mmCIF file of C-alpha atoms and ligand atoms in Angstrom:
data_model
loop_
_atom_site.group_PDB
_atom_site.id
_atom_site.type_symbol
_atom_site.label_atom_id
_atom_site.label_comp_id
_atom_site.label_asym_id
_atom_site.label_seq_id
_atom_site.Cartn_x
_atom_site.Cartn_y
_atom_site.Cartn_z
ATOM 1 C CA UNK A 1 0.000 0.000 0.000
ATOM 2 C CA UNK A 2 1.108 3.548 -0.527
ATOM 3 C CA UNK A 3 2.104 5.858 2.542
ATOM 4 C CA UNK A 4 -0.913 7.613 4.071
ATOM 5 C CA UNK A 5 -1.858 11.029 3.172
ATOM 6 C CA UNK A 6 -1.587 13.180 5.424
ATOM 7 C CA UNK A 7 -5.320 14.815 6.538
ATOM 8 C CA UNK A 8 -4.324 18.282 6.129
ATOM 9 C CA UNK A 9 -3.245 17.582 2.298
ATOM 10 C CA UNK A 10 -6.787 15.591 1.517
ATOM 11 C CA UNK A 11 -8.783 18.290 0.236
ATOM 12 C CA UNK A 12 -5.187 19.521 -2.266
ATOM 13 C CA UNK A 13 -5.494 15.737 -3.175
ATOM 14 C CA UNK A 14 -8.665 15.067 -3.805
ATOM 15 C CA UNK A 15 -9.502 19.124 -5.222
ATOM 16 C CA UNK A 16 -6.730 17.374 -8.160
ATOM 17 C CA UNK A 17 -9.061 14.222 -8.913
ATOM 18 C CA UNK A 18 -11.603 16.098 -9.530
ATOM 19 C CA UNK A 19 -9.945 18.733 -11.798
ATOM 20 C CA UNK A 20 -8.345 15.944 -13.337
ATOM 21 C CA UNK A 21 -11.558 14.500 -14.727
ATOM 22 C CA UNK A 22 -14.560 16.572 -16.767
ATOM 23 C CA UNK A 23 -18.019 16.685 -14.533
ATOM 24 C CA UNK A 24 -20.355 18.466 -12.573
ATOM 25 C CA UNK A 25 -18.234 18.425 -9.460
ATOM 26 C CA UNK A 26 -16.137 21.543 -8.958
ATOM 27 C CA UNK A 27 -15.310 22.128 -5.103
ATOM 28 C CA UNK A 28 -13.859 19.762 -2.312
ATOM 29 C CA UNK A 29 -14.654 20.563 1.577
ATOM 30 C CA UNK A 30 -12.926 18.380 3.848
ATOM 31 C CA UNK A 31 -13.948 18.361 7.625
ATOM 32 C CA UNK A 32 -11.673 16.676 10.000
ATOM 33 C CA UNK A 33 -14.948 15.627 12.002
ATOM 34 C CA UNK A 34 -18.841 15.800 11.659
ATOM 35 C CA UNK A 35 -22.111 13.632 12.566
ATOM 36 C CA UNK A 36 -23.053 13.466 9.245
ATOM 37 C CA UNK A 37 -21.785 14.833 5.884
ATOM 38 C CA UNK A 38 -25.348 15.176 4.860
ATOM 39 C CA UNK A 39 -26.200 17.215 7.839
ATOM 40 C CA UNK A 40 -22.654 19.053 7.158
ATOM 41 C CA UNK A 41 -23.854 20.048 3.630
ATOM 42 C CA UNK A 42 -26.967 21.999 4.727
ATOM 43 C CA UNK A 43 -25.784 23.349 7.214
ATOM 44 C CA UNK A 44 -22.737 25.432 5.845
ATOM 45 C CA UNK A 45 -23.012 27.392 2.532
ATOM 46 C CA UNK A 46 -22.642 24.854 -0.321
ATOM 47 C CA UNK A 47 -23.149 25.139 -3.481
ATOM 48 C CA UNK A 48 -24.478 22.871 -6.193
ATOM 49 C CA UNK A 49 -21.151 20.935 -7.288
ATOM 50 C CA UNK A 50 -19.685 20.606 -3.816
ATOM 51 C CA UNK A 51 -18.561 17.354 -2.107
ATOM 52 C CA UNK A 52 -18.212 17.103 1.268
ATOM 53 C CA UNK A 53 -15.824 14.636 2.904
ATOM 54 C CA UNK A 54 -15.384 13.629 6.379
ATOM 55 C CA UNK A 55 -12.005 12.409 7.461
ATOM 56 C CA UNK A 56 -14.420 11.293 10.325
ATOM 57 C CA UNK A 57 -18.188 10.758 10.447
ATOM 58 C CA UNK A 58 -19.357 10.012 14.018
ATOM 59 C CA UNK A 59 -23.173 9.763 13.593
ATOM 60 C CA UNK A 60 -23.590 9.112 9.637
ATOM 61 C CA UNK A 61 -27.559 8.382 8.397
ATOM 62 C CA UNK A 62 -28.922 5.593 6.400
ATOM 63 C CA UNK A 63 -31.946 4.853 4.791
ATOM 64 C CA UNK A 64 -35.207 4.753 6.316
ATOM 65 C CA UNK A 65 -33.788 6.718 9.031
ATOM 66 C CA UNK A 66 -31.245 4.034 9.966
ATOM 67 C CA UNK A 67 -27.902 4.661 11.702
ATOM 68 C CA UNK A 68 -24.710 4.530 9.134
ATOM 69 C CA UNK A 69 -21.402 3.338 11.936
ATOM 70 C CA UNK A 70 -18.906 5.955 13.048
ATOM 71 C CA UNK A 71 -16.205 5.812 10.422
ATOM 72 C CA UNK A 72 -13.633 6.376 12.859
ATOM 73 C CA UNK A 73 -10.084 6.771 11.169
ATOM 74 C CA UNK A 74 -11.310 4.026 8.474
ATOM 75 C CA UNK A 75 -14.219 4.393 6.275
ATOM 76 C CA UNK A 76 -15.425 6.707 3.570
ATOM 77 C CA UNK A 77 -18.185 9.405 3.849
ATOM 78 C CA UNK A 78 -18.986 11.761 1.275
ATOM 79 C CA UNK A 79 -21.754 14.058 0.004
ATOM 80 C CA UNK A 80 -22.124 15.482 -3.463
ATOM 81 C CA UNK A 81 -24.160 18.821 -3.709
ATOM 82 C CA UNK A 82 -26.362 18.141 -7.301
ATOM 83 C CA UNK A 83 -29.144 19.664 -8.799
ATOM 84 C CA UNK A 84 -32.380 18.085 -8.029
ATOM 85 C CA UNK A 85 -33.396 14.971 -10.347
ATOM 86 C CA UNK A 86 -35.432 11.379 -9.792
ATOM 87 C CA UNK A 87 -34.286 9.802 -6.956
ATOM 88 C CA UNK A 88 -33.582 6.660 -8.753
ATOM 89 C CA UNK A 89 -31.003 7.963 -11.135
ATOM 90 C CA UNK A 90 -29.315 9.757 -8.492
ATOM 91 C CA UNK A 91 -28.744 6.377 -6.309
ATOM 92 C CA UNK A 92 -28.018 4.463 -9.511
ATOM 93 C CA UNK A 93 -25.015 6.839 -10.373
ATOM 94 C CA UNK A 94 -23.998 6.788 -7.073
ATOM 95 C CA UNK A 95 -23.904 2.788 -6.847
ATOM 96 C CA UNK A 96 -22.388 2.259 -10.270
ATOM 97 C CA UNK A 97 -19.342 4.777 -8.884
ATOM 98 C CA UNK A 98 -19.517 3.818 -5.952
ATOM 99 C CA UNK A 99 -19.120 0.084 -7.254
ATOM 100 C CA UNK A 100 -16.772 0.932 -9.737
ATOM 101 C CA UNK A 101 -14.509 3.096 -7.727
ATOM 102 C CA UNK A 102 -13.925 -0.078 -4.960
ATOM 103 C CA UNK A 103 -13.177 -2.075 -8.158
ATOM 104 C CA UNK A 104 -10.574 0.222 -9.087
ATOM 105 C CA UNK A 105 -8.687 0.914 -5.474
ATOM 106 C CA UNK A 106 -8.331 -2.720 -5.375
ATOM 107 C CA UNK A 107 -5.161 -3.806 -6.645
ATOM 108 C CA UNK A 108 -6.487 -7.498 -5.800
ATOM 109 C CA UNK A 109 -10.019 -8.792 -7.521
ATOM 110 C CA UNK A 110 -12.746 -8.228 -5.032
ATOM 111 C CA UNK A 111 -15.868 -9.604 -6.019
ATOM 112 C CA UNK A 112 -18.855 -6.981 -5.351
ATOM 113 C CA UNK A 113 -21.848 -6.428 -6.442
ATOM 114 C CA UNK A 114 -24.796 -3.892 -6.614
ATOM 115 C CA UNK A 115 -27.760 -5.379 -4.457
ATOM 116 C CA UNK A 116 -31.112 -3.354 -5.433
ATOM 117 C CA UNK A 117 -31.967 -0.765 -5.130
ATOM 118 C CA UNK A 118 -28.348 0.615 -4.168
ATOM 119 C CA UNK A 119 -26.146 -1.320 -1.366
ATOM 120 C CA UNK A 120 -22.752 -2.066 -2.534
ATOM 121 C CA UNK A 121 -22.082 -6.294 -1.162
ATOM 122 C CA UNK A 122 -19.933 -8.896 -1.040
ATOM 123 C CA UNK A 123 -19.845 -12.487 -0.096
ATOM 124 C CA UNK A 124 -19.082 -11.242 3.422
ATOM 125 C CA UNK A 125 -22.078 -8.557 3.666
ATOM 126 C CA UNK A 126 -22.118 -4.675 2.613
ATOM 127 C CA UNK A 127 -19.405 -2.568 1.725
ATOM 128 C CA UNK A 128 -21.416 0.272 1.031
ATOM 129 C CA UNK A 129 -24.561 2.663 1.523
ATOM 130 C CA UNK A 130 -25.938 5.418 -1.057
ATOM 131 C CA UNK A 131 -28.827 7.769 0.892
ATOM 132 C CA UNK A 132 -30.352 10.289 -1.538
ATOM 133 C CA UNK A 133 -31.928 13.539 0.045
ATOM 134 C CA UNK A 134 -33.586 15.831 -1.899
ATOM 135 C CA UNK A 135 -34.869 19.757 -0.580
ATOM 136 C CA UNK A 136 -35.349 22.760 -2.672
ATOM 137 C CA UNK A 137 -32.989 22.706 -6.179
ATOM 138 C CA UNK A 138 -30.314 20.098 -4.557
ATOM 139 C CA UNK A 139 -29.920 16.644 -4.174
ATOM 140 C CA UNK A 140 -27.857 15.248 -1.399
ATOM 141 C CA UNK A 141 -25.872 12.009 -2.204
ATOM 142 C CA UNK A 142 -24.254 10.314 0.470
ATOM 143 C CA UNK A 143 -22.173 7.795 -0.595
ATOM 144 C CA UNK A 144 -20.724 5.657 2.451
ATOM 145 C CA UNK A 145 -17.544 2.903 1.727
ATOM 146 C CA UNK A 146 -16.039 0.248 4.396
ATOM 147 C CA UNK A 147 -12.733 0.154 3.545
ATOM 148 C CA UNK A 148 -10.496 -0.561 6.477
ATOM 149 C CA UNK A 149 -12.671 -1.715 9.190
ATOM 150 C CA UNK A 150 -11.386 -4.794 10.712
ATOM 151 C CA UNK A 151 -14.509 -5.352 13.700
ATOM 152 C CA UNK A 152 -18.168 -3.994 14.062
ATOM 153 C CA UNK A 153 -20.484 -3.058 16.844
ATOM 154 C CA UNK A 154 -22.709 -6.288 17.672
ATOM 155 C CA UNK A 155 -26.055 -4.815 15.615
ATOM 156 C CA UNK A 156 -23.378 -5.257 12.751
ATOM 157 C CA UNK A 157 -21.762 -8.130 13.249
ATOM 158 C CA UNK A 158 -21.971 -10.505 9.991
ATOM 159 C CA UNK A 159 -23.862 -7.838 8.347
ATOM 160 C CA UNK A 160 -21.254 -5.395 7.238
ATOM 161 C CA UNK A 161 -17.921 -6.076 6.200
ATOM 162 C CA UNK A 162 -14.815 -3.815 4.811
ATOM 163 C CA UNK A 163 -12.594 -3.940 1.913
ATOM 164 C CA UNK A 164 -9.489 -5.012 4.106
ATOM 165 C CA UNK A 165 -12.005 -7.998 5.357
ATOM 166 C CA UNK A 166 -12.372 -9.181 1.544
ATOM 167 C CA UNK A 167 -8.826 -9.176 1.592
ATOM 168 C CA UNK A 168 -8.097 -5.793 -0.639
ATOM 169 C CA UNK A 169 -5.116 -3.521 0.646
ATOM 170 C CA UNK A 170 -7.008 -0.325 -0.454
ATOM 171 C CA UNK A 171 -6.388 2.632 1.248
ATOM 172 C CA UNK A 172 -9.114 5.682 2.273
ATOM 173 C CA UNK A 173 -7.122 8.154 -0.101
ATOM 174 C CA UNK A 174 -7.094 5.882 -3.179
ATOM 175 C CA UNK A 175 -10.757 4.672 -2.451
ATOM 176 C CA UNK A 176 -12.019 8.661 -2.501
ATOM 177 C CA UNK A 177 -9.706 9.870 -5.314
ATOM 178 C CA UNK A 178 -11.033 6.886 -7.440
ATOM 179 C CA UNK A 179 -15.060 7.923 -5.759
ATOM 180 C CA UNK A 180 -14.910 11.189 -7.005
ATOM 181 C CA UNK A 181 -13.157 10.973 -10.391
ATOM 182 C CA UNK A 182 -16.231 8.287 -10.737
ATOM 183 C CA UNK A 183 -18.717 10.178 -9.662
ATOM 184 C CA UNK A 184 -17.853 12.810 -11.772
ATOM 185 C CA UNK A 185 -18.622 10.191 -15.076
ATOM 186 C CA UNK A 186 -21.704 8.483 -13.422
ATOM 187 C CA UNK A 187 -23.448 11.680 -12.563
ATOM 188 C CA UNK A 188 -23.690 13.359 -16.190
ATOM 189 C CA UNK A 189 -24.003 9.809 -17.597
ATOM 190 C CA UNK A 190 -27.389 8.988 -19.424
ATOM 191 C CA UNK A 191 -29.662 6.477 -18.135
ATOM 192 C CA UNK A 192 -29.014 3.827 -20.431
ATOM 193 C CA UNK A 193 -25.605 3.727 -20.009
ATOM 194 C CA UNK A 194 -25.710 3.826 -16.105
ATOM 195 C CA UNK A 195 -28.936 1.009 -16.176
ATOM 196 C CA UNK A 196 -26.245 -1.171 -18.266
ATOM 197 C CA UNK A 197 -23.234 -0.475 -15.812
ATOM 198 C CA UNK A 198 -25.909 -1.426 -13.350
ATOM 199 C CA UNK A 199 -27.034 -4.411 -14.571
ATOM 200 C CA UNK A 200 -23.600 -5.630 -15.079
ATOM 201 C CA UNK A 201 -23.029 -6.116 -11.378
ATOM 202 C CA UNK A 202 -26.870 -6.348 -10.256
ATOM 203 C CA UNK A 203 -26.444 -9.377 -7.827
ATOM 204 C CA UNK A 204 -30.393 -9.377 -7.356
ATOM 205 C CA UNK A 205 -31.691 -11.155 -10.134
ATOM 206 C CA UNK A 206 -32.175 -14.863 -9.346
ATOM 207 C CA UNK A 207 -32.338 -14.618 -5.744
ATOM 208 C CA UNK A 208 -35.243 -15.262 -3.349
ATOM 209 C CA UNK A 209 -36.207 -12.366 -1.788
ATOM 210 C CA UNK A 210 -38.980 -10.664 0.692
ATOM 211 C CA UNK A 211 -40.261 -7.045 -0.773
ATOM 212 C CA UNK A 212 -42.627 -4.526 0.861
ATOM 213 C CA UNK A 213 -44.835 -2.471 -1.993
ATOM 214 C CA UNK A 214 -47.529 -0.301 -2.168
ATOM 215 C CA UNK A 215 -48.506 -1.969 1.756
ATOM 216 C CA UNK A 216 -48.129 -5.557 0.506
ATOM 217 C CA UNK A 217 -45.958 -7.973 1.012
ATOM 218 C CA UNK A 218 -44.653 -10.353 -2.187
ATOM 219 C CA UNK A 219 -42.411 -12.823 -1.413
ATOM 220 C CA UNK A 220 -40.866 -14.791 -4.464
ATOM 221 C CA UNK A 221 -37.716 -15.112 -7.226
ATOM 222 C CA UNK A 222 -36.399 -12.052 -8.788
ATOM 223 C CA UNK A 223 -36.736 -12.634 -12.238
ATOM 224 C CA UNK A 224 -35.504 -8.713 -13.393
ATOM 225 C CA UNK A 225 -34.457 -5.883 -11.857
ATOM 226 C CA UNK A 226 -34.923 -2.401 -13.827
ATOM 227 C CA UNK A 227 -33.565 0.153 -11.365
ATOM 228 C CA UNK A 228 -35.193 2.756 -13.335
ATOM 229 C CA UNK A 229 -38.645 1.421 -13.228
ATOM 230 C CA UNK A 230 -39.178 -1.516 -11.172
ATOM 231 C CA UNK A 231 -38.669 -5.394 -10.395
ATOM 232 C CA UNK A 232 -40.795 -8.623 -12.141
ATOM 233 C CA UNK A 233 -40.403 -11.226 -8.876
ATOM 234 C CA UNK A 234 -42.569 -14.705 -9.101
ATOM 235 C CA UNK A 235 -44.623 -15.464 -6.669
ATOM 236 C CA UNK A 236 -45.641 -18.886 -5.763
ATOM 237 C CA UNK A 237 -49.226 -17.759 -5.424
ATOM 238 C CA UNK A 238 -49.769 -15.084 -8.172
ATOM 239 C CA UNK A 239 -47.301 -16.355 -10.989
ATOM 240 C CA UNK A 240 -45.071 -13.128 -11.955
ATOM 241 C CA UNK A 241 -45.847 -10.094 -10.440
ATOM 242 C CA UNK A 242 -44.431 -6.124 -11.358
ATOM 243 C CA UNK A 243 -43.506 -3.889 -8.298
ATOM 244 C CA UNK A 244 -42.614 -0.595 -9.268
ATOM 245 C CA UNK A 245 -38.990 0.632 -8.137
ATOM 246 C CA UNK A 246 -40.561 4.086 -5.726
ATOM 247 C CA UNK A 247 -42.873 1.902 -3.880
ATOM 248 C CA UNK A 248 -40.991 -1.127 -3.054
ATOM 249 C CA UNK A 249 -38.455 -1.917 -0.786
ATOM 250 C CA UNK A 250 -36.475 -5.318 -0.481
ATOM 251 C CA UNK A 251 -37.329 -6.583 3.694
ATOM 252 C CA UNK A 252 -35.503 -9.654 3.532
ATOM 253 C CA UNK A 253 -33.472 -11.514 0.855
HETATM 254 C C1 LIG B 1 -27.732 3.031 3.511
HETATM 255 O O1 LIG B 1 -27.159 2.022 3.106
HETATM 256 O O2 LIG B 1 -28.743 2.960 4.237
HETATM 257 C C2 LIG B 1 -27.186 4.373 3.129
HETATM 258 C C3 LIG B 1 -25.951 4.727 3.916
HETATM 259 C C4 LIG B 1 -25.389 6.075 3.515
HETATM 260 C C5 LIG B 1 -24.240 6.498 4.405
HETATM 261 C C6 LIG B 1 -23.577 7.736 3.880
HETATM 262 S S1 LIG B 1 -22.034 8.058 4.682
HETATM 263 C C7 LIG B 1 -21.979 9.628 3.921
HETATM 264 C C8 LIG B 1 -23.377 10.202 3.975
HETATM 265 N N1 LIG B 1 -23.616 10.844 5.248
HETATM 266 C C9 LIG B 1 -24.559 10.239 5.969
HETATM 267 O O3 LIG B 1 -24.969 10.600 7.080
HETATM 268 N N2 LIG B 1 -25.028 9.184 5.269
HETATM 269 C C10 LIG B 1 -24.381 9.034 3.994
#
């Protein structure tokens, strides 16, 4: 692995990948420590194109109001500052970089995946988290990444893993520089392209799985997983069923 960065050289570092690579995103905040970059963003005076970057995140968000683990001195937390859009597209050019960007740090082959609608997994459990917020003209985009974590609290023990558990000597520098020189790619990508980067590492699809839409429950095989527009999942009570991707959420798989 390379030597560490030092913290106080980050924001020089990663201000470069982003120059270095045509996109949306123009500035680079780095804050030595914050609850949450999402909270971070409204609260000081970004602008659309901004990404915010804790070097640590004690009290990060999820989805559905879940917690996201303190970082401490070894995971990734970012937020990019973009103008308003669906939701879907947002969190599907945030998974494809995210994915991507892992797949690049790596100097070994890790094998991840996308799960639907947006975790990034492994054999092991998840590597990573995409939350999309949305208020006025801007969309937040959290993107969180594992990378160096070697234990978890006991809530997420079995259920999250890091890079260095998979066995990849990726470092937090090299995992961000490669995040935000993706990001910059995936986020003026159009939706065909980022559906097929998608579906190239959709890990979904043949799997049995428990969803929650529109106040049912269907319980069944994925058969095909359009992150743009929904998922066909056979049931063994109502043959194949469609459950559109903003109502449905996956409760068990
Ligand atoms: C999820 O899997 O539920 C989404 C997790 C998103 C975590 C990231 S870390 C950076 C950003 N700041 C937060 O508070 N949350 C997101």
């Amino acid at each position: 692995m390379r030597p560490r960065v030092a913290i106080e050289r980050w924001r020089l570092c990663l201000q470069r990948a982003i120059d270095s690579c045509p996109g949306p995103l123009r500035r680079v905040v780095v804050l030595e420590q914050t609850d949450s970059t999402q909270d971070a963003a409204r609260r000081l005076d970004t602008e659309i194109g901004d990404v915010i970057v804790a070097v640590r995140q004690t009290a990060g968000r999820g989805r559905f109001g879940r917690a996201w683990a303190d970082t401490g001195r070894e995971g990734v937390a970012a937020t990019f500052v973009v103008p308003r859009d669906r939701p879907e597209r947002l969190a599907i050019a945030a998974a494809v970089g995210a994915c991507q960007s892992v797949l690049a740090a790596c100097r070994q082959r890790v094998e991840i995946g996308i799960k639907w609608p947006n975790d990034i997994v492994c054999a092991h459990g998840k590597i990573g988290g995409v939350l999309v917020e949305q208020y006025d003209d801007r969309a937040l985009v959290g993107i969180g990444i594992n990378v160096r974590q070697t234990s978890w609290p006991e809530d997420l023990a079995g259920k999250a893993a890091s890079l260095a558990q998979v066995g990849a000597r990726a470092g937090r520098m090299r995992v961000l520089v490669m995040l935000l020189q993706d990001m910059q790619r995936t986020l003026c990508m159009g939706d065909e392209s980022l559906v097929m980067r998608f579906s190239a590492r959709e890990v979904l699809t043949g799997t049995r799985a428990k969803f929650r839409s529109a106040r049912r429950i269907v319980e069944g095989s994925v058969v095909r997983v359009d992150p743009m527009k929904g998922l066909a999942v056979l049931t063994d009570s109502e043959g194949e069923v469609w459950l559109p991707a903003a109502t449905t959420t996956v409760i068990k798989e």
